[in-house]
PDB file of N, CA and C and ligand atoms in Angstrom:
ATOM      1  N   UNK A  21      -9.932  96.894 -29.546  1.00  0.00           N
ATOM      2  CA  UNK A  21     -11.401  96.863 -29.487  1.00  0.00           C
ATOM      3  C   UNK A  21     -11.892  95.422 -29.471  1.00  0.00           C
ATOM      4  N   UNK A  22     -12.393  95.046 -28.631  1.00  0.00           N
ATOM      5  CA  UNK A  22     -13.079  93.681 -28.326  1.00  0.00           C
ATOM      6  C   UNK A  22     -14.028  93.786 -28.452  1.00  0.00           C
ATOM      7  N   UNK A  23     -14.649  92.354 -29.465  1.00  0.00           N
ATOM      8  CA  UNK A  23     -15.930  92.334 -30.742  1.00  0.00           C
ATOM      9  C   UNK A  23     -16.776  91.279 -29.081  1.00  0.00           C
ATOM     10  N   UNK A  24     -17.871  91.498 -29.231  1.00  0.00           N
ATOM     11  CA  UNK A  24     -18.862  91.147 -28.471  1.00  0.00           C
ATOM     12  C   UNK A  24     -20.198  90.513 -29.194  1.00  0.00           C
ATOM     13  N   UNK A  25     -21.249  90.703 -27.988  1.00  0.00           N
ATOM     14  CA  UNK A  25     -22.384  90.367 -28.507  1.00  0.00           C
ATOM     15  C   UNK A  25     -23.238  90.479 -27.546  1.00  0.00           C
ATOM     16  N   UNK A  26     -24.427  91.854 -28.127  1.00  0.00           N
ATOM     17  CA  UNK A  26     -25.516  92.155 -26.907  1.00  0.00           C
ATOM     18  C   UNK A  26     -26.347  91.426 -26.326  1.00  0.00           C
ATOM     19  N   UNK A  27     -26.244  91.205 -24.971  1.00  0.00           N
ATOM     20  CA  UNK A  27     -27.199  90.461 -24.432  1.00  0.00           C
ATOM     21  C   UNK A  27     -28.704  90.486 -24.768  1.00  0.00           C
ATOM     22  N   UNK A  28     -29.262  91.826 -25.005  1.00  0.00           N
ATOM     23  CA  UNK A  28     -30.299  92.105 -25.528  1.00  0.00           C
ATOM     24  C   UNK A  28     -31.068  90.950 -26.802  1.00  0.00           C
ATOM     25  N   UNK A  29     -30.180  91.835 -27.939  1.00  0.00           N
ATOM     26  CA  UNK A  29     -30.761  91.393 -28.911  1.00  0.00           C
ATOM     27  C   UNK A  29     -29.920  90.212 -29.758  1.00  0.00           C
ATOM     28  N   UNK A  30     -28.182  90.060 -29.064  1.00  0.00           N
ATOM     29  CA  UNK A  30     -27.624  88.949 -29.902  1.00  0.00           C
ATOM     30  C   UNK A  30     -26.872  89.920 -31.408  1.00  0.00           C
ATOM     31  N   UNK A  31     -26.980  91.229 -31.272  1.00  0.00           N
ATOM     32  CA  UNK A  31     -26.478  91.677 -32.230  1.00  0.00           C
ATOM     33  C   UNK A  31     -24.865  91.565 -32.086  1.00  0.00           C
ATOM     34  N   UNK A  32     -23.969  91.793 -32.712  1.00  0.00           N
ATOM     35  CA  UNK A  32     -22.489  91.764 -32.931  1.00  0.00           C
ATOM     36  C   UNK A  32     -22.410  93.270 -32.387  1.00  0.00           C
ATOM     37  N   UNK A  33     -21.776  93.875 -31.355  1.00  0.00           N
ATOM     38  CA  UNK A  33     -20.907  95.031 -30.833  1.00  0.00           C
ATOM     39  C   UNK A  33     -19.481  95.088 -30.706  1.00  0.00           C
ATOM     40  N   UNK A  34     -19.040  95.723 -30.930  1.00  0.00           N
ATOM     41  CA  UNK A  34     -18.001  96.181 -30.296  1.00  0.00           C
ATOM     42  C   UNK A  34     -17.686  97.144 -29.331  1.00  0.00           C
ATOM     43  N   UNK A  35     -16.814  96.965 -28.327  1.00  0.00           N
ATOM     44  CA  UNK A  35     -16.312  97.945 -27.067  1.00  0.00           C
ATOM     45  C   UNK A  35     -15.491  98.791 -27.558  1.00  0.00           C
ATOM     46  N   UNK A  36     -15.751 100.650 -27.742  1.00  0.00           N
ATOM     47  CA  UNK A  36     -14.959 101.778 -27.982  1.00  0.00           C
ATOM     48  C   UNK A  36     -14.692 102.061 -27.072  1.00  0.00           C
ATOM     49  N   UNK A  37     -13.331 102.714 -26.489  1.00  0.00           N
ATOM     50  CA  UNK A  37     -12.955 102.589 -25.069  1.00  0.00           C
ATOM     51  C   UNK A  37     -12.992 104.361 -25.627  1.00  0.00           C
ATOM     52  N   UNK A  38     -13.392 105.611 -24.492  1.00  0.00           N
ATOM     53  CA  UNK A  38     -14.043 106.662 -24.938  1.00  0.00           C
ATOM     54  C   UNK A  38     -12.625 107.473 -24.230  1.00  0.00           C
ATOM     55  N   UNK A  39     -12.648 108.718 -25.154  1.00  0.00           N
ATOM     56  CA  UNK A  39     -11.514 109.784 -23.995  1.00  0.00           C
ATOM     57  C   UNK A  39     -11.869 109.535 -22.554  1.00  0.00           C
ATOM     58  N   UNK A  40     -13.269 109.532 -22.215  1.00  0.00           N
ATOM     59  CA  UNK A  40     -13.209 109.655 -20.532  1.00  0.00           C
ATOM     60  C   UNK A  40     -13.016 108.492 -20.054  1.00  0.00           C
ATOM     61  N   UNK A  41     -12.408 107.186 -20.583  1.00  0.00           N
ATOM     62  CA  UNK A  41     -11.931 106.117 -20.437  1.00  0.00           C
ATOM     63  C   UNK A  41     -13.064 105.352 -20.036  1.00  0.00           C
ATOM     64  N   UNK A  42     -14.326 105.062 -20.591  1.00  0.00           N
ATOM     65  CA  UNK A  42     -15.269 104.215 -20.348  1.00  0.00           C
ATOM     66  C   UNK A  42     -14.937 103.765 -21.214  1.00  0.00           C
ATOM     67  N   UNK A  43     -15.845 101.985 -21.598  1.00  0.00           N
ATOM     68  CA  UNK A  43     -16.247 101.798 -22.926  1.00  0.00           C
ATOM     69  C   UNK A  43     -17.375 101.619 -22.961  1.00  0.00           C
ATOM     70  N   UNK A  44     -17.718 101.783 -24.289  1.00  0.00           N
ATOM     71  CA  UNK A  44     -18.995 101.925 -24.808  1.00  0.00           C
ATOM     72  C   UNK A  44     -19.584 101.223 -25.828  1.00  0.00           C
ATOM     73  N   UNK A  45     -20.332 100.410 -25.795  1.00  0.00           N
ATOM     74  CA  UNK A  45     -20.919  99.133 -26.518  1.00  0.00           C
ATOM     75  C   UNK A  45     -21.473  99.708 -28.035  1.00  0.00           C
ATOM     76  N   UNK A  46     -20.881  99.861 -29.066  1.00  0.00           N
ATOM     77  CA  UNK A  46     -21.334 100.462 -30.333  1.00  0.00           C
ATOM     78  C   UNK A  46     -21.564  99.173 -31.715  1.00  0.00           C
ATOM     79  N   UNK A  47     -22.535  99.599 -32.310  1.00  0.00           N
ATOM     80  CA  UNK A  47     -22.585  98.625 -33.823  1.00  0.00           C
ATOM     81  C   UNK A  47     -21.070  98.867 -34.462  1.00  0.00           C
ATOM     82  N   UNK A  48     -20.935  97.774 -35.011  1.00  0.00           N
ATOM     83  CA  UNK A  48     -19.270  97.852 -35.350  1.00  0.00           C
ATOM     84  C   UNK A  48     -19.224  98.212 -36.809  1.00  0.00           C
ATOM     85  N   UNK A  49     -20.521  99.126 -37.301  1.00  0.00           N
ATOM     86  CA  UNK A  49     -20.089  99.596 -38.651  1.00  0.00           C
ATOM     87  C   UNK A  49     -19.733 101.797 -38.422  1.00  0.00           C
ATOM     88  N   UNK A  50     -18.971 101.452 -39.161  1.00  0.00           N
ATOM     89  CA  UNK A  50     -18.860 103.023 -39.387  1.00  0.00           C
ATOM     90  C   UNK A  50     -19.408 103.594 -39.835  1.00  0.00           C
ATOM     91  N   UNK A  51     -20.474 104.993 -39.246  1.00  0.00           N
ATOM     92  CA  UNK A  51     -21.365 105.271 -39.932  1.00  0.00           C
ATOM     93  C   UNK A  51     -21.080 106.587 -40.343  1.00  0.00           C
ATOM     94  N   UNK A  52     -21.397 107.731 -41.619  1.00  0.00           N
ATOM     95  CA  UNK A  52     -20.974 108.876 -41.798  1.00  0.00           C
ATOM     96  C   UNK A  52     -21.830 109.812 -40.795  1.00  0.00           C
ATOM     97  N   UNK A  53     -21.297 111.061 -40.260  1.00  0.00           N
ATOM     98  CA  UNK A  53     -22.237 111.651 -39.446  1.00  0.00           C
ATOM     99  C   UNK A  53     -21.591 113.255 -39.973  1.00  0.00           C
ATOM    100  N   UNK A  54     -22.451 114.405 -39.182  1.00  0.00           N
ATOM    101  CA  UNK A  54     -21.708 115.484 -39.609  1.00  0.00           C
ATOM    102  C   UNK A  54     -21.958 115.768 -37.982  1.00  0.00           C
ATOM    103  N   UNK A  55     -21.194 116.684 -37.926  1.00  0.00           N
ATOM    104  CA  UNK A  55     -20.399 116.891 -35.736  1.00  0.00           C
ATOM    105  C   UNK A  55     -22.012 118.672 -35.972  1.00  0.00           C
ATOM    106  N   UNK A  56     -22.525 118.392 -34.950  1.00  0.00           N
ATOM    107  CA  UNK A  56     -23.646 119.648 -35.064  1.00  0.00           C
ATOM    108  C   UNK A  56     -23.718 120.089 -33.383  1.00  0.00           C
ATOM    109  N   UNK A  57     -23.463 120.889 -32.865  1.00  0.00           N
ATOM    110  CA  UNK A  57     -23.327 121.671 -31.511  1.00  0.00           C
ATOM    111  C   UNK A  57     -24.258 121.416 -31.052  1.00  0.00           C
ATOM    112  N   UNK A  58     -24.546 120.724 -29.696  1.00  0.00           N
ATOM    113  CA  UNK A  58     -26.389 120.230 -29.796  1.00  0.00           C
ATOM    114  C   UNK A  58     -27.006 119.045 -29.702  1.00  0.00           C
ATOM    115  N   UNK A  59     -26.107 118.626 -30.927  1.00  0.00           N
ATOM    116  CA  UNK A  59     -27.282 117.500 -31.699  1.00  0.00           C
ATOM    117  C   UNK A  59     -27.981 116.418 -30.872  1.00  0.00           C
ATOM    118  N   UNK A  60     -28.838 115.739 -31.183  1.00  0.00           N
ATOM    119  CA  UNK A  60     -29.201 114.991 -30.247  1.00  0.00           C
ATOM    120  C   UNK A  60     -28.704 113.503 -30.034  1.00  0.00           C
ATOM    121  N   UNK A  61     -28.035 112.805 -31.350  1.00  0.00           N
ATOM    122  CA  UNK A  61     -27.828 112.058 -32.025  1.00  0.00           C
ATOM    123  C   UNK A  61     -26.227 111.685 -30.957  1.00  0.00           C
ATOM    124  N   UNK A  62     -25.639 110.509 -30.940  1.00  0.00           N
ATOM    125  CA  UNK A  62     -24.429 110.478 -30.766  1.00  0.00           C
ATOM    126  C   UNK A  62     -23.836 109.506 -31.740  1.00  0.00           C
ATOM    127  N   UNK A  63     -22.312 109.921 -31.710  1.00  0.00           N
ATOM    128  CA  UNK A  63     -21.458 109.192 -32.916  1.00  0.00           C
ATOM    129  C   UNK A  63     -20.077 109.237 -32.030  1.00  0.00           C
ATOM    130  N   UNK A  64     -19.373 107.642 -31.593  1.00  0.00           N
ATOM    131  CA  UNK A  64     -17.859 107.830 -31.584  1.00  0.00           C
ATOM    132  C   UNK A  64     -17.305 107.646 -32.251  1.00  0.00           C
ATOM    133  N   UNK A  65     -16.055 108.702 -32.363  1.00  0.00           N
ATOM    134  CA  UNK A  65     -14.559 108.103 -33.254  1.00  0.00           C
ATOM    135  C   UNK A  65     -14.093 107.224 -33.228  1.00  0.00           C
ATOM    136  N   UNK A  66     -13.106 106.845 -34.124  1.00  0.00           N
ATOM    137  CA  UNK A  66     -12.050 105.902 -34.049  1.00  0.00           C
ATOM    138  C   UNK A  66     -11.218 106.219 -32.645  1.00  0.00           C
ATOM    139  N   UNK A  67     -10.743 107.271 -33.063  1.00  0.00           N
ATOM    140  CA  UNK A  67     -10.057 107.751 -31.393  1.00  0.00           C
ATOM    141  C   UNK A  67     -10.434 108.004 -29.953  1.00  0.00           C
ATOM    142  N   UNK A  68     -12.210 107.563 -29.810  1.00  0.00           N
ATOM    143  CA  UNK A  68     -12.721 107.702 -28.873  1.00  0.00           C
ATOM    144  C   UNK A  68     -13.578 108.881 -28.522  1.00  0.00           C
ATOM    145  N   UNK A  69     -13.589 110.043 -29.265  1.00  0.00           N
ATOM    146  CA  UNK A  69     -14.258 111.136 -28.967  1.00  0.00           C
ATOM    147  C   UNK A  69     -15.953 110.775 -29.081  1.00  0.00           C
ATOM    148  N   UNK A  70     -16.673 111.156 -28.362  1.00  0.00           N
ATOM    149  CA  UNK A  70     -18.097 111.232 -28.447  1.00  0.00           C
ATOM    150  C   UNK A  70     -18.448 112.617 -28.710  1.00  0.00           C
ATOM    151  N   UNK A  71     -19.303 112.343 -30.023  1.00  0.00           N
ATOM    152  CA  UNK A  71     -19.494 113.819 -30.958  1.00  0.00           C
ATOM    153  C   UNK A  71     -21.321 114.012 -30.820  1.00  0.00           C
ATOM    154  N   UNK A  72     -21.542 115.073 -30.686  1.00  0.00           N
ATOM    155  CA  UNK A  72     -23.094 115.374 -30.864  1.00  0.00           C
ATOM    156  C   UNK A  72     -23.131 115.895 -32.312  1.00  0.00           C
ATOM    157  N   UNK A  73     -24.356 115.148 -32.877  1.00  0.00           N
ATOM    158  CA  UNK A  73     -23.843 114.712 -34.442  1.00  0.00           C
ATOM    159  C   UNK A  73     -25.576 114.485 -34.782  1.00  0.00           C
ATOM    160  N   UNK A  74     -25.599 114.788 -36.187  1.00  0.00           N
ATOM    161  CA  UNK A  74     -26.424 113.989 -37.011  1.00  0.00           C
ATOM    162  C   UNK A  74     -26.016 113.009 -37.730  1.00  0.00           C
ATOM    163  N   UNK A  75     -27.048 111.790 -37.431  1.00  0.00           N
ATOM    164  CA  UNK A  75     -26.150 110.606 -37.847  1.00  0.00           C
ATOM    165  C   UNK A  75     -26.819 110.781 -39.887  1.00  0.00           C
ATOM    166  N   UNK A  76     -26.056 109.895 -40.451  1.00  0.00           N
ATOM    167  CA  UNK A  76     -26.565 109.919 -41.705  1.00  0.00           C
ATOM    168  C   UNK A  76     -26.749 110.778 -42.573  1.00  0.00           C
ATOM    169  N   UNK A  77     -26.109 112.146 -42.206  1.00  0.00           N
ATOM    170  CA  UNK A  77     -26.685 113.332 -43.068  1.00  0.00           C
ATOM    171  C   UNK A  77     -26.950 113.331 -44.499  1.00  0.00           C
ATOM    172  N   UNK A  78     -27.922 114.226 -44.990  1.00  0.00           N
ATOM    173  CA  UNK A  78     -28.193 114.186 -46.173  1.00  0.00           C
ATOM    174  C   UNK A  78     -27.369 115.130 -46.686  1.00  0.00           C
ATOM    175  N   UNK A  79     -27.059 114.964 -48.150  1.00  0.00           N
ATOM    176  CA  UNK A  79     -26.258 115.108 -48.976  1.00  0.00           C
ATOM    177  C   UNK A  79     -24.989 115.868 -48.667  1.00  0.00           C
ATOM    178  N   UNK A  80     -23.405 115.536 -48.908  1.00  0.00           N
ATOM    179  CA  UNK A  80     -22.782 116.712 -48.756  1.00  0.00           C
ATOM    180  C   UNK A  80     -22.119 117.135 -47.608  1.00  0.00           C
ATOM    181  N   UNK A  81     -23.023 116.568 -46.401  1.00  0.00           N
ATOM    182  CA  UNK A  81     -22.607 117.209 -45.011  1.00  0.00           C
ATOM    183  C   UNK A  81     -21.919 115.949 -43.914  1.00  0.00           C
ATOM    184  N   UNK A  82     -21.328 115.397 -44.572  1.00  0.00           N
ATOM    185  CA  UNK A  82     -20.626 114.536 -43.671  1.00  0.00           C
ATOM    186  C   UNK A  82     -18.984 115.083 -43.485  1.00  0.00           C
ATOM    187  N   UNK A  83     -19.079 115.413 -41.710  1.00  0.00           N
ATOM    188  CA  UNK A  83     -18.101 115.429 -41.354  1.00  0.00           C
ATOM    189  C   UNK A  83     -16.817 114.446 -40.879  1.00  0.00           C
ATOM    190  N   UNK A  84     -17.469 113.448 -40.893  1.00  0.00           N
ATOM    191  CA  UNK A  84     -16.371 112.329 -40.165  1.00  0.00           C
ATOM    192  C   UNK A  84     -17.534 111.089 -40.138  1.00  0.00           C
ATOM    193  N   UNK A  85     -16.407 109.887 -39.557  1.00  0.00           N
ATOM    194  CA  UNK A  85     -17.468 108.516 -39.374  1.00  0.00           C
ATOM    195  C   UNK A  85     -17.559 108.094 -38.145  1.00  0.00           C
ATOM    196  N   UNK A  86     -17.545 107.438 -37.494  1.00  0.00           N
ATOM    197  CA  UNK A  86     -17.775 107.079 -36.589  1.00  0.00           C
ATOM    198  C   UNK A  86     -19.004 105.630 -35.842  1.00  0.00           C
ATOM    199  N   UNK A  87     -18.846 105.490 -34.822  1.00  0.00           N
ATOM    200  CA  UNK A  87     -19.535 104.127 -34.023  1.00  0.00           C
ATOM    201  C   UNK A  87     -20.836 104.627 -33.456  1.00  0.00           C
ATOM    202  N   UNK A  88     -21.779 104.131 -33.722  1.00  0.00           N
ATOM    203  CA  UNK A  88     -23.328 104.573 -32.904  1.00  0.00           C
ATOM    204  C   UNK A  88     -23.368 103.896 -31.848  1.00  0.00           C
ATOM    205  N   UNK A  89     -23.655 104.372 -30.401  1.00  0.00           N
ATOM    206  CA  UNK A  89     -23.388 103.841 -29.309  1.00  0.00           C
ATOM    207  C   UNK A  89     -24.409 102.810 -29.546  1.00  0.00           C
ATOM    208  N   UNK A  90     -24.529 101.408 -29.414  1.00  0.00           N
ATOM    209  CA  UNK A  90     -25.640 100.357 -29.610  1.00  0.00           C
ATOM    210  C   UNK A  90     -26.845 100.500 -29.018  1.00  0.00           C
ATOM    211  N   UNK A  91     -26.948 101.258 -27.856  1.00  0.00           N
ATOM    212  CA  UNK A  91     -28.234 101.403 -26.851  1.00  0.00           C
ATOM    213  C   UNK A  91     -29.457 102.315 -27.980  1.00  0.00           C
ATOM    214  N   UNK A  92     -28.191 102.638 -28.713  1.00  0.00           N
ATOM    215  CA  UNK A  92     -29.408 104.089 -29.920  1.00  0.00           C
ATOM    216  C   UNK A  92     -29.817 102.928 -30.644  1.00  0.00           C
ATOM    217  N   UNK A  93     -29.341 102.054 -31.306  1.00  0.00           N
ATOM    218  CA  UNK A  93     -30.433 101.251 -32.073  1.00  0.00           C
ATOM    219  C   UNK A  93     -30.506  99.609 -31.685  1.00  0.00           C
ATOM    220  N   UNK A  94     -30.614  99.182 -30.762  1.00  0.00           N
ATOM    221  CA  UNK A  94     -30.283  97.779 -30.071  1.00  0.00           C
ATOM    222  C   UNK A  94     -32.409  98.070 -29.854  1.00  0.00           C
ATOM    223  N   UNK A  95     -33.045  96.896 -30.616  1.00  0.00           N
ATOM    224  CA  UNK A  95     -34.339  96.649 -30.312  1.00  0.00           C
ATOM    225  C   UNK A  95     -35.133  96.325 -28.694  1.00  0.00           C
ATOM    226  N   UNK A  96     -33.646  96.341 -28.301  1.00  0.00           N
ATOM    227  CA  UNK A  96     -34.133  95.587 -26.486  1.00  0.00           C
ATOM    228  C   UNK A  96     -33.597  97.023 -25.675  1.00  0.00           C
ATOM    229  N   UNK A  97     -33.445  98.081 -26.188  1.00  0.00           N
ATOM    230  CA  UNK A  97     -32.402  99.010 -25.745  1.00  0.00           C
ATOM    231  C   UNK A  97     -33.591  99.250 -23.917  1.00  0.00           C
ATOM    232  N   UNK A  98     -34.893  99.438 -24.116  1.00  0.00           N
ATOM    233  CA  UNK A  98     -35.930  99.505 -23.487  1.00  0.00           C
ATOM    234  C   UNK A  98     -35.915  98.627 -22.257  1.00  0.00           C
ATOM    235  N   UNK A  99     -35.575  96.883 -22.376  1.00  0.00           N
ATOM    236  CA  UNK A  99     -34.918  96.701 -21.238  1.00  0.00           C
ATOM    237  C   UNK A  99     -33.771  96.661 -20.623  1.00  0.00           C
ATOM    238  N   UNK A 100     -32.814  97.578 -21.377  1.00  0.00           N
ATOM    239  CA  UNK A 100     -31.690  98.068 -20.931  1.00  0.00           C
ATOM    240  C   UNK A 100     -32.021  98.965 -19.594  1.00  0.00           C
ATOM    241  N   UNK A 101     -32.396 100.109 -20.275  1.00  0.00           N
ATOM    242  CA  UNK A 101     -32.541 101.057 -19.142  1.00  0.00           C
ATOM    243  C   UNK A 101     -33.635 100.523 -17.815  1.00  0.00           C
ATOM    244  N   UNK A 102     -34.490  99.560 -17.896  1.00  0.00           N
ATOM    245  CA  UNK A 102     -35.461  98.967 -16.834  1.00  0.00           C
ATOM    246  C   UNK A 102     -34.571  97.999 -15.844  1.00  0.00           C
ATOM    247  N   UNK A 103     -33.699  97.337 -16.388  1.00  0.00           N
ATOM    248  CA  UNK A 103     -33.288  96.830 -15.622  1.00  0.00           C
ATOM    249  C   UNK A 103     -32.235  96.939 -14.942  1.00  0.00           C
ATOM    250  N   UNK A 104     -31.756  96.683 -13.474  1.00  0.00           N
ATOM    251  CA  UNK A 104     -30.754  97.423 -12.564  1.00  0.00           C
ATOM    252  C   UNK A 104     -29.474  96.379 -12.818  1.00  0.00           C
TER     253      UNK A 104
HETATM  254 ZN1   ZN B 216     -28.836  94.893 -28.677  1.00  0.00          ZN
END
């Protein structure tokens, strides 16, 4: 995993390289999530899986940890998607 740094905002990322063999620019802390069929939220594994998840759950319901893809909380995420 190669430690980075978003053009955006200058935050510290790291590259999760994903089962479907992309990588994916995530905050490099592990966050607890619980895996929910659905969810709207995303969380990767250590091993690469991308889980539809509530991130942070309250009390009790954490299933696993995982990487928040950075675009979910990167302050510039907005001219991410604007620009080509
Ligand atoms: Zn950023």
């Amino acid at each position: 995993m190669a430690k980075s740094y978003c053009r955006g905002c200058g935050a510290e990322i790291i590259w999760v390289k994903t089962t479907a063999g992309k990588s994916m620019p995530c905050d490099p802390r592990l966050i607890p999530f619980r895996a929910v069929a659905g969810g709207k939220e995303r969380a990767v594994t250590m091993d690469g899986k991308v889980i539809s998840c509530e991130l942070r759950p309250m009390r009790g319901g954490v299933t696993d940890f995982g990487y928040v893809p950075h675009f979910a909380t990167c302050p510039q995420a907005r001219k991410f998607s604007k620009r080509k």
